[in-house]
mmCIF file of C-alpha atoms in Angstrom:
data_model
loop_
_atom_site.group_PDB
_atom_site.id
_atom_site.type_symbol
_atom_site.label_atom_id
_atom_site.label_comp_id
_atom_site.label_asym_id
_atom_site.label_seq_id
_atom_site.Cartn_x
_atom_site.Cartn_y
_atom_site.Cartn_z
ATOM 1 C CA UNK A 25 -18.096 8.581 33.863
ATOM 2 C CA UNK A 26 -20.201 11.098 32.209
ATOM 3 C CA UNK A 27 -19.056 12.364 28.415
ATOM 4 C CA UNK A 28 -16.462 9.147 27.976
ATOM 5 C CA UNK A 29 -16.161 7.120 25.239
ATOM 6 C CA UNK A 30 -16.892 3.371 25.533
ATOM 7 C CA UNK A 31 -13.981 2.259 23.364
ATOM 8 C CA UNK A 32 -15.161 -1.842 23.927
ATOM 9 C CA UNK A 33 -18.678 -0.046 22.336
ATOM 10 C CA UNK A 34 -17.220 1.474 19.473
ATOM 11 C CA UNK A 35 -14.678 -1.068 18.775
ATOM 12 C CA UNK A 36 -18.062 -3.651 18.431
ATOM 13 C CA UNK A 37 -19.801 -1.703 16.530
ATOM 14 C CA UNK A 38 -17.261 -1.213 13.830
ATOM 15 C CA UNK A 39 -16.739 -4.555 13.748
ATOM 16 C CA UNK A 40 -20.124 -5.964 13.276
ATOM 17 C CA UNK A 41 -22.369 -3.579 11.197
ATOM 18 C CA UNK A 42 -25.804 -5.883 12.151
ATOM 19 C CA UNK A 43 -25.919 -4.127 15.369
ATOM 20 C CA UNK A 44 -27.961 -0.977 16.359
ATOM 21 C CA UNK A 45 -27.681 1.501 13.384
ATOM 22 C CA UNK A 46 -25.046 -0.653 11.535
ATOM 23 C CA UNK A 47 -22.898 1.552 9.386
ATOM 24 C CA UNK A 48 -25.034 4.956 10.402
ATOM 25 C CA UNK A 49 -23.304 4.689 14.101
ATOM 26 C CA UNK A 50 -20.402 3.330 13.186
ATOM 27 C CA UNK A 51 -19.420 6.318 10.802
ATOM 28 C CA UNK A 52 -20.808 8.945 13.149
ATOM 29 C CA UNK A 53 -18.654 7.595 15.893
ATOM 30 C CA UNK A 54 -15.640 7.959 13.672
ATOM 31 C CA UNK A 55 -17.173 11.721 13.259
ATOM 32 C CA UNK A 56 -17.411 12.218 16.995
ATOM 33 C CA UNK A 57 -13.935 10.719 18.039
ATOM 34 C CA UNK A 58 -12.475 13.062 15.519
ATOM 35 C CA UNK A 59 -14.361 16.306 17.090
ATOM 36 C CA UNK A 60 -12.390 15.030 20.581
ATOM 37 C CA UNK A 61 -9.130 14.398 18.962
ATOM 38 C CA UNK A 62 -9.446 18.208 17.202
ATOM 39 C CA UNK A 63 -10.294 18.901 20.757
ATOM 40 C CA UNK A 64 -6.922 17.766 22.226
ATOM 41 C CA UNK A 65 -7.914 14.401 23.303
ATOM 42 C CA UNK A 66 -5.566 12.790 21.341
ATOM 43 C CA UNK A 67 -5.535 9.477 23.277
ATOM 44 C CA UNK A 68 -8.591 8.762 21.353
ATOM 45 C CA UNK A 69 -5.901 8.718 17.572
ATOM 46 C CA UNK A 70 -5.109 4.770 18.114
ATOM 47 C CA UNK A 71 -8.566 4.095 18.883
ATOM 48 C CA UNK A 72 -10.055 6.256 16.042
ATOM 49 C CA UNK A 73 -7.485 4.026 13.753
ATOM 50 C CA UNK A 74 -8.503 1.015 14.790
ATOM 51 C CA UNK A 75 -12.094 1.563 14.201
ATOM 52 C CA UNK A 76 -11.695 3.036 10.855
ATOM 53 C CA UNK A 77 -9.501 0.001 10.394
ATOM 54 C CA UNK A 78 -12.547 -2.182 11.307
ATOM 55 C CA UNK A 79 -15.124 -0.635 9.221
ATOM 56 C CA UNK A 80 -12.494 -1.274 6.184
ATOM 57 C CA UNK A 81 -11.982 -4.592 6.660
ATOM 58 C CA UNK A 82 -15.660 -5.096 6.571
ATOM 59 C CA UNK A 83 -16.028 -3.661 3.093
ATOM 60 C CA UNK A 84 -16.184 -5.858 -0.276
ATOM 61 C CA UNK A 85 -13.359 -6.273 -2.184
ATOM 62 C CA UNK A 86 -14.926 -7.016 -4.822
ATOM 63 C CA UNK A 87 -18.084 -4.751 -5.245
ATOM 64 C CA UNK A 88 -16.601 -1.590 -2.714
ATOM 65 C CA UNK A 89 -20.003 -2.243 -0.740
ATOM 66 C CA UNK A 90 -20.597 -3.134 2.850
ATOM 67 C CA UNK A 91 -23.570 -5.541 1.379
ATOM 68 C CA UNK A 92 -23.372 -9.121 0.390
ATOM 69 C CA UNK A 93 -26.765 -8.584 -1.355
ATOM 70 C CA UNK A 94 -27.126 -8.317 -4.897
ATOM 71 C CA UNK A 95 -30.228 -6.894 -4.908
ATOM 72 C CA UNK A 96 -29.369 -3.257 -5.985
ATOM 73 C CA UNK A 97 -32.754 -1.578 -6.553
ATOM 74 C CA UNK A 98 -33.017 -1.842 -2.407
ATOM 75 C CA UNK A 99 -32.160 0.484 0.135
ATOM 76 C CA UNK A 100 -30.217 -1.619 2.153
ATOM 77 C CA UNK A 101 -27.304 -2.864 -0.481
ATOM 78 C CA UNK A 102 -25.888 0.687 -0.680
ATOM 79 C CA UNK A 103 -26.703 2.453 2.831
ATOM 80 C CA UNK A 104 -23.877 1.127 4.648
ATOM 81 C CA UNK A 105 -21.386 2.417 1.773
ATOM 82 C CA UNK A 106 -22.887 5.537 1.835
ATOM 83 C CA UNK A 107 -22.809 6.023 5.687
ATOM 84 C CA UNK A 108 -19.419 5.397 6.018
ATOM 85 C CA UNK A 109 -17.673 6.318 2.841
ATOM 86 C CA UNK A 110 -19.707 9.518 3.410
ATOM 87 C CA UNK A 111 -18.790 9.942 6.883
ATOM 88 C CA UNK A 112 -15.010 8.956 6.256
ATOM 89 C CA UNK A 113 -14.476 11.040 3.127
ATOM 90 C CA UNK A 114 -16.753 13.830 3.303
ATOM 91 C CA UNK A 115 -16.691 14.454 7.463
ATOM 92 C CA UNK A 116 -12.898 12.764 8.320
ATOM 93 C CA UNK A 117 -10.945 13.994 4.879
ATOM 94 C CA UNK A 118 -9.986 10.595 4.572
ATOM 95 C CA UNK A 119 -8.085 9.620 1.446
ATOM 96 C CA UNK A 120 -6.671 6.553 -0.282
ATOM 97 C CA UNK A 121 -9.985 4.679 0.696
ATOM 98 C CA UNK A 122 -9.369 1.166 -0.407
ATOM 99 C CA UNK A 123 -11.766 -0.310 -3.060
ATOM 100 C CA UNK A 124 -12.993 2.631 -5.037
ATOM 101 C CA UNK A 125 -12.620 1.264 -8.486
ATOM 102 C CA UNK A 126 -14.754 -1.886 -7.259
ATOM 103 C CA UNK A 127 -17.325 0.583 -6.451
ATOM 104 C CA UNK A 128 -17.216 2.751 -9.560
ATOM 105 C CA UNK A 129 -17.431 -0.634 -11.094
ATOM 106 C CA UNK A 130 -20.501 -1.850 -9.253
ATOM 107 C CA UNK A 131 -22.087 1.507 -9.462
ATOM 108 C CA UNK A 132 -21.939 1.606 -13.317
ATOM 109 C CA UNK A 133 -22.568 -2.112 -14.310
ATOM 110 C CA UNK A 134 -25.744 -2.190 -11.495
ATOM 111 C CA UNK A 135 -27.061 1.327 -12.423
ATOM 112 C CA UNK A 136 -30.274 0.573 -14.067
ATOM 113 C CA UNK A 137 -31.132 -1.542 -10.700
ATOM 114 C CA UNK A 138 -29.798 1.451 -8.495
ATOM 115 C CA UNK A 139 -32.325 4.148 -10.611
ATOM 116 C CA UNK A 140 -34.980 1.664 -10.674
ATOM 117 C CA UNK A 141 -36.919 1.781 -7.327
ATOM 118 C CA UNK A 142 -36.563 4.138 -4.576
ATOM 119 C CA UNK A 143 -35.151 7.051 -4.129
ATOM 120 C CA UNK A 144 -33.147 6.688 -1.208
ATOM 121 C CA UNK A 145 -31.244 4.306 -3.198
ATOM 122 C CA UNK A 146 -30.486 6.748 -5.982
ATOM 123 C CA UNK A 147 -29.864 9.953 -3.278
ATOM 124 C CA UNK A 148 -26.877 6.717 -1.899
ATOM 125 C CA UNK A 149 -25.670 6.068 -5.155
ATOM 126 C CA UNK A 150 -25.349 9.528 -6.296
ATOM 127 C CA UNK A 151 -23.138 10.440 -3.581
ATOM 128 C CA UNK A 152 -20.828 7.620 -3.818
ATOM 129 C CA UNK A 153 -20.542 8.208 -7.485
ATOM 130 C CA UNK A 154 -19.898 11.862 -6.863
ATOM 131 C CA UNK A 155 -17.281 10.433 -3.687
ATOM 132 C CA UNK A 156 -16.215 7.735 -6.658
ATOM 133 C CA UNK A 157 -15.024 11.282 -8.701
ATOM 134 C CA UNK A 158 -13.479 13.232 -6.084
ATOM 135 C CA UNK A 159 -10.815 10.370 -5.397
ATOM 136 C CA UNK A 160 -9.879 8.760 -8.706
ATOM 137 C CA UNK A 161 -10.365 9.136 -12.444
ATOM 138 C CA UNK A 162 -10.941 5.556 -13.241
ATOM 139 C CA UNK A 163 -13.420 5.239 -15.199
ATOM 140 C CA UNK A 164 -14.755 9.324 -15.051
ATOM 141 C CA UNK A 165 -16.708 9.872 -18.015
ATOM 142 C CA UNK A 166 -19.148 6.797 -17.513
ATOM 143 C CA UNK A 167 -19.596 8.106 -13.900
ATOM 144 C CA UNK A 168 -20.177 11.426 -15.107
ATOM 145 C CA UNK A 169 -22.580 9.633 -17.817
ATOM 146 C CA UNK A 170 -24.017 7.673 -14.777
ATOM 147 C CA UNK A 171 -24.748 10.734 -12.344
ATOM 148 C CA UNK A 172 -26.386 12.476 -15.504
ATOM 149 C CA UNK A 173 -28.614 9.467 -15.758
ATOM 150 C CA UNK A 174 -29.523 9.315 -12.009
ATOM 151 C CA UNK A 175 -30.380 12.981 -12.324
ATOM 152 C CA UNK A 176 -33.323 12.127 -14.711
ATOM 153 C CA UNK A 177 -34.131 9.191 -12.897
ATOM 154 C CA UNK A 178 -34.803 11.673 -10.158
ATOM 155 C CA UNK A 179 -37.748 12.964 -12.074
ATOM 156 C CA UNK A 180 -39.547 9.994 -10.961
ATOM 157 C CA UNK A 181 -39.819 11.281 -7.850
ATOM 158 C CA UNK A 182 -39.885 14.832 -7.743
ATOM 159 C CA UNK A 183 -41.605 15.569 -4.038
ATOM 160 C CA UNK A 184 -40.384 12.974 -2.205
ATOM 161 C CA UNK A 185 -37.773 12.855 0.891
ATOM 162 C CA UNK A 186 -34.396 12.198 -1.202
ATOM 163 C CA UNK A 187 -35.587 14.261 -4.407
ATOM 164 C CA UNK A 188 -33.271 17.085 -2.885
ATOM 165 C CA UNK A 189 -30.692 15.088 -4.030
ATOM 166 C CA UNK A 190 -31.236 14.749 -7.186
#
């Protein structure tokens, strides 16, 4: 039927970010289910859950990342993070997000990688610092220190797509 929501659909791609648009989707479908619940569909609040519920369990413990890579100068180790963390804090309101201090963590000890390369990487890594600072004060000032050093690193590449950002 026209303008319904494949649940099976969503509830897959939560589940498995190595599908079409990984963590990009996933997180926008979160957005989109909300915009029907705000509507008055609210038979769509279990199913929102459970895919929000999905995309968490998929997330590192350990580094707050959505990437098993360790290669932090690419674009790839932080998009996911940023896609959904974005999408859940920024777009949803969501709060008490699990593994925050693992990501403030991996954000400070692997900054020199994360200001190294490209720019998309430092326009993902800005934003989760900045979502890192809006939901906890572990660890503030050496975020703060670490956001002032992406800003310069932005320099590098005044011009380019991401240098908005910075």
């Amino acid at each position: 039927e026209a303008g319904a929501v494949d649940v099976d659909y969503f509830y897959r791609q939560t589940s498995d970010l190595s599908r079409d648009g990984g963590g990009s989707w996933a997180g926008m479908m979160c957005k989109e289910l909300m915009a029907l619940i705000e509507q008055g569909q609210t038979q769509y609040i279990a199913v929102l859950e459970r895919g929000i519920g999905n995309l968490l369990r998929l997330q590192s413990p350990a580094t707050g990342l959505w990437s098993s890579s360790d290669d932090y100068a690419e674009y790839g180790t932080t998009a996911d993070a940023l896609k959904i963390l974005g999408r859940l804090h920024y777009m949803l309101g969501a709060e008490h997000l699990p593994h925050m201090n693992a990501l403030a963590d991996t954000l400070i000890r692997h900054q020199k990688a994360m200001q190294s390369k490209h720019d998309s990487v430092l326009r993902n890594t800005g934003e989760l610092l900045t979502i890192c600072l809006e939901t906890s004060d572990y660890r503030r000032e050496e975020l703060l220190d670490t956001i002032k050093q992406h800003t310069a690193a932005f320099q590098n590449h005044l011009g380019t797509n991401y240098s908005v950002y910075g």
